[in-house]
Amino acid sequence: MFVENRLRHLVRSGEAESTVLAPVPWFPGRTPARDAVPAQEVRHGLTVHHPRFLAPPGIGMYTNPVALHLAARAALRRMLASGLAFDAIDAHYLYPDGVAAVRLGRDFGLPVVITARGSDTSQLPHYAVPGRLIRDAIARAAALVAVSAGLAEGLHALGAPREKVTVLRNGVDLSVFQPVADRDAIRAELGLDGPTLLSVGLLIERKGHHLTIEALRDLPGHTLLIAGEGPDRAALLALAARLGVGDRVRLLGAQPHARLPLLYTAADAMVLASSREGWANVLLESMACGTPVVATPAWGSREAVAAPEAGLVVEEGTPRAIADGVRRLLAAPPDRAATRAYAARFGWEETTEGQLALFRRILGRAA
């Protein structure tokens, strides 16, 4: 969604056009059927192509860059044969997408800009083969984008020259994420009558939902709503039961984007306990709905939560620290209108202007 949102705002400026090439991993019996995702679709006026690439289980980390490149190259050739023309490739994630993108750039003589977003900078470079390919992609890219200053430092540590990296944070769509008028009615509909925490994200270890569930032991009377789905669902439910907080943890499953403002509005605080994040959109989404946040010190968190009205960042990602942060925040919560006003500083306009300036510079250099 955050890649799509950034692109939608760029195209909406009227100064850029885009066709999206988003290959889909596929392997018989291990991924959804080939027809589960259309070969081509239109989203918000953007044409999106979904060629398949073979992703064998267990070795995909090593084969995906090659398979992704081959599938994308064939699709791009078809696009060019149909009469489309492109000035540059805008890629997201260093691995495997960025690696495939710089190979496409070499194949078709196009400059490539890669946006790094988190684990592609903090985790994957520690693996020998991905690390080597990531450093090669960094060297070959015409420019790099980091979604936070902290992530930019990670790129520099991987060998990216400072003049090659531009920080363009994610924004928040203020027309979508805004407080819902009757907060009491929403809370009544959800059956909430006490302090309520909300976490939003995939049910995977990196998102730290287990830490927030453990923090509930030190937060009597607090309810935790978790919006998201993933492989850790059963383990999280078992953990909540084992800790005696099962009656205060509600896993809501995947939620439609349009329903998230209702959940943000209903909550007293949003908790993000991730171990790694480049720039977590959920922080700004929550604040735009008037709900302050408690975040662990992942990359980008201190940049997004930089004033008391936004919430606070705890010193370490532990259940005790999270519980202490929640108590401190809710003991003297900021005015919800002030929290919304803080988030309003993070619209997409500045990011769009930064993208346009970057592409103009890259294309001028190419010319």
mmCIF file of C-alpha atoms in Angstrom, residues 352-362:
data_model
loop_
_atom_site.group_PDB
_atom_site.id
_atom_site.type_symbol
_atom_site.label_atom_id
_atom_site.label_comp_id
_atom_site.label_asym_id
_atom_site.label_seq_id
_atom_site.Cartn_x
_atom_site.Cartn_y
_atom_site.Cartn_z
ATOM 1 C CA THR A 352 6.271 14.026 -4.333
ATOM 2 C CA GLU A 353 8.333 17.165 -4.924
ATOM 3 C CA GLY A 354 11.436 15.313 -3.768
ATOM 4 C CA GLN A 355 10.772 12.476 -6.205
ATOM 5 C CA LEU A 356 10.239 14.839 -9.110
ATOM 6 C CA ALA A 357 13.450 16.703 -8.330
ATOM 7 C CA LEU A 358 15.361 13.411 -8.077
ATOM 8 C CA PHE A 359 14.073 12.049 -11.385
ATOM 9 C CA ARG A 360 14.726 15.347 -13.160
ATOM 10 C CA ARG A 361 18.294 15.240 -11.896
ATOM 11 C CA ILE A 362 18.795 11.606 -12.926
#
